[in-house]
Coordinates of C-alpha atoms and ligand atoms in Angstrom, one line a residue:
X1 CA 23.7 42.4 -9.9
X2 CA 26.9 43.7 -8.1
X3 CA 29.2 40.9 -9.3
X4 CA 31.3 41.4 -12.3
X5 CA 30.9 38.7 -14.9
X6 CA 33.5 37.6 -17.6
X7 CA 32.1 37.7 -21.3
X8 CA 31.9 33.9 -21.0
X9 CA 29.8 34.0 -18.0
X10 CA 27.6 36.8 -19.1
X11 CA 26.8 34.8 -22.4
X12 CA 26.3 31.6 -20.2
X13 CA 23.8 33.5 -18.1
X14 CA 21.9 34.9 -21.1
X15 CA 21.7 31.6 -22.7
X16 CA 20.3 29.9 -19.5
X17 CA 17.8 32.8 -19.2
X18 CA 16.7 32.5 -22.9
X19 CA 16.3 28.7 -22.5
X20 CA 14.4 29.1 -19.0
X21 CA 12.0 31.8 -20.6
X22 CA 11.2 30.5 -24.0
X23 CA 11.4 26.8 -23.3
X24 CA 10.7 26.1 -19.7
X25 CA 8.2 28.7 -18.7
X26 CA 5.5 27.5 -21.1
X27 CA 5.8 23.8 -19.6
X28 CA 6.6 24.3 -16.0
X29 CA 3.0 23.9 -14.8
X30 CA 2.5 20.9 -17.0
X31 CA 5.7 19.1 -15.5
X32 CA 4.6 20.1 -12.0
X33 CA 1.0 18.7 -12.6
X34 CA 2.1 15.5 -14.4
X35 CA 5.5 14.9 -12.4
X36 CA 6.7 13.5 -15.9
X37 CA 10.4 13.8 -16.5
X38 CA 11.2 16.8 -18.7
X39 CA 13.3 14.9 -21.4
X40 CA 12.2 17.6 -24.1
X41 CA 14.1 20.3 -21.9
X42 CA 17.0 17.9 -21.2
X43 CA 17.6 17.7 -24.9
X44 CA 17.5 21.6 -25.2
X45 CA 20.1 21.7 -22.3
X46 CA 22.2 19.2 -24.2
X47 CA 21.9 20.8 -27.6
X48 CA 22.8 24.2 -25.9
X49 CA 26.0 22.8 -24.3
X50 CA 24.9 23.4 -20.8
X51 CA 26.1 20.1 -19.6
X52 CA 29.4 20.8 -20.7
X53 CA 29.8 23.9 -18.5
X54 CA 31.4 22.4 -15.4
X55 CA 33.2 19.4 -17.2
X56 CA 37.1 19.9 -17.7
X57 CA 38.2 20.8 -21.3
X58 CA 40.1 17.6 -21.6
X59 CA 36.8 15.5 -21.4
X60 CA 34.9 17.5 -23.9
X61 CA 33.7 20.3 -21.5
X62 CA 33.8 24.1 -21.4
X63 CA 36.1 24.0 -18.3
X64 CA 34.1 26.1 -16.1
X65 CA 33.9 25.5 -12.3
X66 CA 31.4 25.7 -9.5
X67 CA 30.6 29.3 -10.4
X68 CA 29.4 28.7 -13.9
X69 CA 27.4 25.6 -12.6
X70 CA 25.8 27.9 -9.9
X71 CA 25.1 30.5 -12.5
X72 CA 23.2 28.4 -14.9
X73 CA 21.3 26.7 -12.1
X74 CA 20.3 30.0 -10.7
X75 CA 18.9 31.2 -14.1
X76 CA 17.1 27.9 -14.8
X77 CA 15.7 27.8 -11.3
X78 CA 14.3 31.4 -11.7
X79 CA 11.7 29.9 -13.8
X80 CA 11.4 26.4 -12.4
X81 CA 13.5 24.8 -9.6
X82 CA 12.1 21.3 -10.7
X83 CA 13.2 21.2 -14.4
X84 CA 16.4 22.9 -13.4
X85 CA 17.3 19.7 -11.3
X86 CA 17.8 17.9 -14.3
X87 CA 20.8 20.0 -15.0
X88 CA 22.1 20.4 -11.4
X89 CA 21.6 16.9 -10.3
X90 CA 23.7 15.4 -13.1
X91 CA 26.5 17.9 -11.8
X92 CA 26.3 16.2 -8.4
X93 CA 26.4 12.8 -9.8
X94 CA 29.5 13.8 -12.1
X95 CA 31.4 15.7 -9.4
X96 CA 32.7 12.6 -7.7
X97 CA 34.4 11.5 -11.1
X98 CA 35.4 15.0 -11.9
X99 CA 37.3 15.4 -8.4
X100 CA 38.6 11.8 -7.7
X101 CA 38.2 9.9 -10.9
X102 CA 41.3 8.3 -12.6
X103 CA 42.1 9.5 -16.1
X104 CA 40.7 6.3 -17.5
X105 CA 37.3 6.8 -15.6
X106 CA 37.2 10.6 -16.6
X107 CA 37.7 9.7 -20.3
X108 CA 35.1 7.0 -20.4
X109 CA 32.3 8.9 -18.6
X110 CA 32.8 12.6 -18.7
X111 CA 32.4 13.0 -22.5
X112 CA 28.9 11.6 -22.4
X113 CA 27.9 13.6 -19.4
X114 CA 29.3 16.7 -21.1
X115 CA 27.3 16.0 -24.2
X116 CA 24.1 15.4 -22.2
X117 CA 23.5 12.1 -24.0
X118 CA 23.8 10.7 -20.5
X119 CA 22.8 12.1 -17.1
X120 CA 24.4 11.3 -13.9
X121 CA 23.1 10.8 -10.4
X122 CA 24.6 10.6 -6.8
X123 CA 23.6 8.0 -4.4
X124 CA 24.5 8.5 -0.7
X125 CA 21.2 8.6 1.2
X126 CA 19.4 5.7 2.6
X127 CA 16.4 5.1 4.7
X128 CA 18.5 5.1 8.0
X129 CA 21.4 7.4 6.7
X130 CA 20.2 11.0 6.0
X131 CA 22.0 13.5 8.2
X132 CA 24.2 10.8 9.6
X133 CA 25.9 10.0 6.3
X134 CA 28.2 7.5 7.9
X135 CA 25.2 5.3 8.9
X136 CA 25.1 3.7 5.4
X137 CA 24.2 0.1 5.3
X138 CA 24.7 -0.7 1.4
X139 CA 27.7 -2.9 1.2
X140 CA 30.4 -3.5 -1.4
X141 CA 32.3 -6.8 -1.0
X142 CA 35.4 -7.2 -2.9
X143 CA 35.4 -10.6 -5.0
X144 CA 38.5 -11.0 -7.0
X145 CA 38.3 -8.4 -9.9
X146 CA 34.8 -7.3 -8.8
X147 CA 32.7 -5.7 -6.2
X148 CA 29.5 -7.0 -5.1
X149 CA 26.9 -4.5 -4.1
X150 CA 23.9 -4.9 -1.8
X151 CA 21.5 -2.4 -0.4
X152 CA 18.9 0.2 -1.0
X153 CA 19.8 4.1 -1.6
X154 CA 16.8 6.2 -1.2
X155 CA 15.5 9.5 -2.7
X156 CA 17.9 9.6 -5.5
X157 CA 17.4 12.6 -7.8
X158 CA 17.7 11.7 -11.5
X159 CA 17.1 8.1 -10.2
X160 CA 15.9 5.9 -12.9
X161 CA 16.4 8.4 -15.6
X162 CA 20.3 8.8 -15.2
X163 CA 22.7 6.2 -17.0
X164 CA 25.7 6.9 -14.5
X165 CA 25.5 6.5 -10.9
X166 CA 28.2 7.4 -8.4
X167 CA 27.4 5.4 -5.5
X168 CA 28.9 5.4 -1.8
X169 CA 28.8 2.0 -0.2
X170 CA 30.6 0.4 3.0
X171 CA 33.6 -1.6 2.1
X172 CA 34.7 -2.3 5.6
X173 CA 32.5 -2.4 8.7
X174 CA 35.2 -2.0 11.3
X175 CA 36.6 1.3 10.0
X176 CA 33.9 3.9 10.6
X177 CA 34.0 6.9 8.2
X178 CA 37.1 5.3 6.7
X179 CA 35.1 2.3 5.7
X180 CA 33.3 3.5 2.7
X181 CA 34.2 3.6 -0.9
X182 CA 32.8 5.4 -4.0
X183 CA 31.8 3.4 -7.2
X184 CA 30.4 4.1 -10.8
X185 CA 27.6 1.8 -11.5
X186 CA 26.0 1.9 -14.9
X187 CA 22.1 1.8 -15.4
X188 CA 21.4 -1.8 -17.0
X189 CA 24.1 -3.6 -14.7
X190 CA 22.7 -6.9 -13.5
X191 CA 21.4 -6.6 -9.9
X192 CA 20.7 -3.0 -10.2
X193 CA 17.2 -1.8 -10.2
X194 CA 14.8 1.0 -9.3
X195 CA 12.1 1.2 -6.8
X196 CA 9.0 3.4 -7.1
X197 CA 9.1 6.9 -8.2
X198 CA 8.5 9.2 -5.3
X199 CA 5.5 11.8 -5.3
X200 CA 6.6 15.1 -3.9
X201 CA 5.4 18.4 -2.5
X202 CA 7.6 20.4 -4.8
X203 CA 10.2 20.0 -7.5
X204 CA 7.7 17.7 -9.2
X205 CA 9.5 17.7 -12.6
X206 CA 12.6 15.9 -11.1
X207 CA 12.7 12.2 -10.8
X208 CA 13.3 10.8 -7.1
X209 CA 13.7 7.1 -7.0
X210 CA 15.1 4.3 -4.9
X211 CA 18.1 2.4 -6.3
X212 CA 18.1 -1.2 -5.5
X213 CA 21.4 -3.2 -5.5
X214 CA 20.9 -7.0 -5.1
X215 CA 24.2 -9.1 -5.7
X216 CA 25.1 -6.3 -8.3
X217 CA 28.5 -7.1 -9.6
X218 CA 30.6 -4.5 -10.9
X219 CA 34.3 -4.4 -12.2
X220 CA 36.8 -3.5 -9.5
X221 CA 38.0 -0.5 -11.7
X222 CA 34.8 1.2 -11.2
X223 CA 35.8 2.2 -7.7
X224 CA 36.6 5.8 -7.7
X225 CA 39.7 6.7 -5.5
X226 CA 41.2 4.2 -2.9
X227 CA 39.1 2.0 -1.0
X228 CA 38.3 3.8 2.3
X229 CA 38.0 7.3 0.7
X230 CA 34.3 7.1 0.1
X231 CA 33.2 9.4 2.9
X232 CA 35.8 12.0 1.8
X233 CA 34.6 11.6 -1.8
X234 CA 30.9 12.3 -0.7
X235 CA 32.0 15.3 1.7
X236 CA 34.1 17.1 -0.8
X237 CA 31.6 16.7 -3.6
X238 CA 28.9 18.1 -1.3
X239 CA 31.2 21.0 -0.5
X240 CA 31.2 21.9 -4.3
X241 CA 27.5 21.2 -5.0
X242 CA 25.9 22.9 -2.1
X243 CA 26.6 26.2 -3.6
X244 CA 24.4 24.8 -6.5
X245 CA 21.5 24.3 -4.2
X246 CA 22.0 27.7 -2.9
X247 CA 22.0 29.0 -6.4
X248 CA 18.8 27.1 -7.1
X249 CA 17.5 28.8 -4.0
X250 CA 18.4 32.1 -5.2
X251 CA 17.0 31.5 -8.7
X252 CA 13.5 30.5 -7.0
X253 CA 13.5 33.4 -4.7
X254 CA 14.4 35.8 -7.7
X255 CA 11.6 34.4 -9.7
X256 CA 9.2 34.8 -6.8
X257 CA 10.3 38.3 -6.2
X258 CA 9.9 39.3 -10.0
X259 CA 6.5 37.8 -10.0
X260 CA 5.4 39.6 -6.9
X261 CA 6.6 42.9 -8.0
X262 CA 4.8 42.7 -11.5
X263 CA 1.4 41.7 -9.6
X264 CA 1.8 44.5 -7.0
X265 CA 2.1 47.1 -9.9
X266 CA -1.1 45.8 -11.6
X267 CA -3.2 44.9 -8.6
X268 CA -5.1 47.7 -7.4
X269 CA -6.8 48.2 -4.0
X270 CA -8.1 51.3 -2.2
X271 CA -7.9 53.1 -5.5
X272 CA -4.1 52.7 -6.2
X273 CA -1.6 49.8 -7.1
X274 CA -0.7 47.9 -4.0
X275 CA 2.9 48.6 -4.8
X276 CA 2.2 52.1 -3.5
X277 CA 1.3 50.7 -0.1
X278 CA 4.1 50.8 2.5
X279 CA 3.3 47.5 4.0
X280 CA 3.9 45.9 0.5
X281 CA 6.9 48.1 -0.2
X282 CA 8.4 46.9 2.9
X283 CA 7.9 43.3 2.0
X284 CA 9.4 43.8 -1.6
X285 CA 12.5 45.7 -0.2
X286 CA 13.1 43.1 2.3
X287 CA 12.7 40.3 -0.2
X288 CA 15.4 42.0 -2.6
X289 CA 17.8 42.8 0.1
X290 CA 18.0 39.2 1.4
X291 CA 18.1 37.8 -2.3
X292 CA 21.0 40.1 -3.0
X293 CA 22.9 39.1 0.3
X294 CA 22.3 35.4 -0.4
X295 CA 23.5 35.8 -4.1
X296 CA 26.7 37.6 -3.0
X297 CA 27.6 34.9 -0.7
X298 CA 26.9 32.1 -3.2
X299 CA 29.0 33.6 -5.9
X300 CA 31.7 34.6 -3.4
X301 CA 31.9 30.8 -2.2
X302 CA 31.8 29.6 -5.8
X303 CA 34.7 31.7 -6.7
X304 CA 36.6 30.8 -3.5
X305 CA 36.2 27.2 -4.4
X306 CA 37.1 27.7 -8.1
X307 CA 40.2 29.5 -6.7
X308 CA 41.2 26.1 -5.1
X309 CA 40.2 26.7 -1.6
X310 CA 41.4 23.7 0.3
X311 CA 38.5 23.3 3.0
X312 CA 35.4 25.2 1.6
X313 CA 32.9 23.3 3.8
X314 CA 32.4 26.3 6.1
X315 CA 31.3 28.8 3.2
X316 CA 29.6 26.0 1.3
X317 CA 27.3 25.3 4.3
X318 CA 26.8 29.0 5.0
X319 CA 25.6 29.7 1.4
X320 CA 23.5 26.7 1.2
X321 CA 21.8 27.4 4.6
X322 CA 21.4 31.2 4.0
X323 CA 20.1 31.1 0.4
X324 CA 17.5 28.3 1.3
X325 CA 16.3 30.1 4.3
X326 CA 15.9 33.2 2.0
X327 CA 14.0 31.3 -0.7
X328 CA 11.6 30.0 1.8
X329 CA 10.9 33.4 3.3
X330 CA 10.9 35.2 0.1
X331 CA 8.5 32.7 -1.7
X332 CA 6.2 32.7 1.3
X333 CA 6.1 36.6 1.1
X334 CA 5.6 36.5 -2.6
X335 CA 2.4 34.3 -2.0
X336 CA 1.4 36.8 0.8
X337 CA 1.6 39.6 -1.7
X338 CA -0.6 37.8 -4.2
X339 CA -3.0 37.2 -1.3
X340 CA -5.7 34.8 -2.3
X341 CA -4.5 34.6 -5.8
X342 CA -1.1 33.5 -4.7
X343 CA -2.5 30.5 -3.0
X344 CA -4.2 29.4 -6.4
X345 CA -2.4 27.3 -9.0
X346 CA -3.3 30.0 -11.8
X347 CA -0.2 31.9 -10.7
X348 CA 3.3 30.5 -10.4
X349 CA 4.3 31.5 -6.7
X350 CA 2.4 28.7 -4.9
X351 CA 4.7 26.4 -7.0
X352 CA 7.7 28.4 -6.2
X353 CA 7.1 28.2 -2.4
X354 CA 6.8 24.3 -2.8
X355 CA 9.8 24.2 -4.7
X356 CA 11.7 26.3 -2.2
X357 CA 11.1 24.0 0.8
X358 CA 13.4 21.1 -0.5
X359 CA 16.5 23.6 -0.5
X360 CA 16.4 23.8 3.1
X361 CA 16.4 19.8 3.4
X362 CA 18.5 18.2 0.8
X363 CA 22.2 17.8 0.2
X364 CA 22.3 18.4 4.0
X365 CA 19.5 19.9 6.1
X366 CA 20.1 23.4 7.4
X367 CA 20.6 22.1 10.7
X368 CA 23.5 19.9 9.4
X369 CA 24.9 23.0 7.7
X370 CA 24.8 24.9 10.8
X371 CA 26.6 22.1 12.6
X372 CA 29.3 22.1 9.8
X373 CA 29.8 25.9 10.4
X374 CA 29.9 25.7 14.2
X375 CA 32.4 22.8 14.1
X376 CA 34.7 24.8 11.7
X377 CA 34.2 27.9 13.9
X378 CA 35.5 26.0 17.0
X379 CA 38.4 24.3 14.9
X380 CA 39.5 27.5 13.5
X381 CA 39.6 29.2 17.1
X382 CA 41.5 26.2 18.5
X383 CA 44.0 26.6 15.8
X384 CA 44.4 30.2 16.2
X385 CA 45.0 30.1 20.0
X386 CA 47.5 27.2 19.6
Ligands
COS1 N1 35.8 17.4 3.5 C1 36.8 16.5 3.5 N2 36.7 15.6 4.6 C2 35.7 15.6 5.4 C3 34.7 16.6 5.3 C4 34.8 17.6 4.5 N3 34.0 18.4 4.1 N4 33.9 16.5 6.3 C5 34.3 15.3 7.2 N5 35.4 14.9 6.4 C6 36.3 13.7 7.0 C7 36.8 14.1 8.3 O1 37.9 14.7 8.3 C8 37.1 12.8 8.9 O2 38.1 12.0 8.3 P1 39.2 11.1 9.2 O3 38.4 10.0 9.6 O4 40.3 11.2 8.3 O5 39.5 11.9 10.3 C9 35.9 11.9 8.3 O6 35.5 12.6 7.1 C10 34.6 11.9 9.2 O7 34.3 13.1 9.5 P2 33.3 13.5 10.7 O8 33.7 12.7 11.9 O9 33.1 15.0 10.9 O10 31.8 12.9 10.3 P3 30.3 12.8 10.9 O11 30.0 11.4 10.8 O12 30.5 13.5 12.2 O13 29.5 13.6 9.8 C11 28.3 15.5 8.8 C12 29.8 14.9 9.5 C13 27.3 15.5 9.6 C14 28.9 16.8 8.4 C15 28.0 14.6 7.6 O14 27.6 13.3 8.0 C16 27.2 15.1 6.7 O15 27.4 16.1 5.8 N6 25.8 14.9 6.8 C17 24.8 15.3 5.8 C18 24.7 14.3 4.5 C19 24.0 15.0 3.4 O16 24.3 16.0 3.0 N7 23.2 14.3 3.1 C20 22.1 14.6 1.9 C21 22.2 13.6 0.9 S1 23.2 13.8 -0.3 S2 22.3 14.5 -1.8

């Protein structure tokens, strides 16, 4: 790896790698097959203090930032991109509170998320509001000292398993993107239920469910930030968590490359290991170059954000789109190097290829990311030529 790590980051990386190798590797095929939620691994993450990593020290965290969150996500994903999501999706759910929560909200919710005794989830997407996040139809109507939520959120990672949900809902129909607000909703609140658990192509160890709000009444002090700030809360959260998706993609790709190289050394055809065939060498070298380039951009972006970048949207989108495209290409090539064996469930690379696909889709499709990048380029040019 080209990037220097501090002692803390080095230790964190080694810890995450050890958990992935010792605890996750033996069970990843089981969870992929059964689609059960990996509570035994969640407990290991919690006991190892992994959920504390990105939480501020004032709230029982370790005070790391996006870089440390990404580092852990990458290492866990190197072994299983699905189980790793029980870590990464809780960060996504927690970030609106970390970034915009009041001191009271932070004190109330972050210590439990830091200890891992509770998981978080983030609820933006709806059936008719995917790429067009401003198309949200879930409403939150003010009623005295409460808000009453109505609507359905779709494809929520950690849905049903998490205790703490950060939810974006419309508070004013007339105000476009300024008509949304963000709320904290706790599992068990009357009027808050869950739809069916989705069956997925990949990341099958993760739980994906609908959230259903039917006259769900929550105290007004569960609103995060001012009324009307919900879209900004969502966008600024995603700017800080897309590097996490990118790190997940880098991890999946790294796992696939290592599996492919190991296989290529052992597999003999034409009287020699296939790693000595130029066609295979070209593929392995290409995979390694792409992973290193993607990892570099992820790390630089995470450090840029942690250094206090005011508008990290462009780099966040760049690293997410680049790393997830790399993961799709690398995992596909890993299956190719394994040949017929790669297509079989006896080897891990077909799962890695299935797991990689979602990284091009969620937290904003790569087409949306390219739109974000292009809009920013145009804006920058307009500002420069003023
Ligand atoms: N940070 C802060 N504010 C932002 C922002 C960002 N990254 N991006 C947009 N905003 C603000 C804009 O400045 C604007 O504010 P004002 O009303 O004060 O001017 C407001 O938000 C609306 O912005 P915009 O007009 O650009 O919004 P669009 O409706 O055109 O949507 C995209 C922009 C497409 C980028 C957005 O809808 C998006 O990210 N979609 C993908 C959503 C997604 O990731 N879904 C996955 C589910 S979450 S797991």
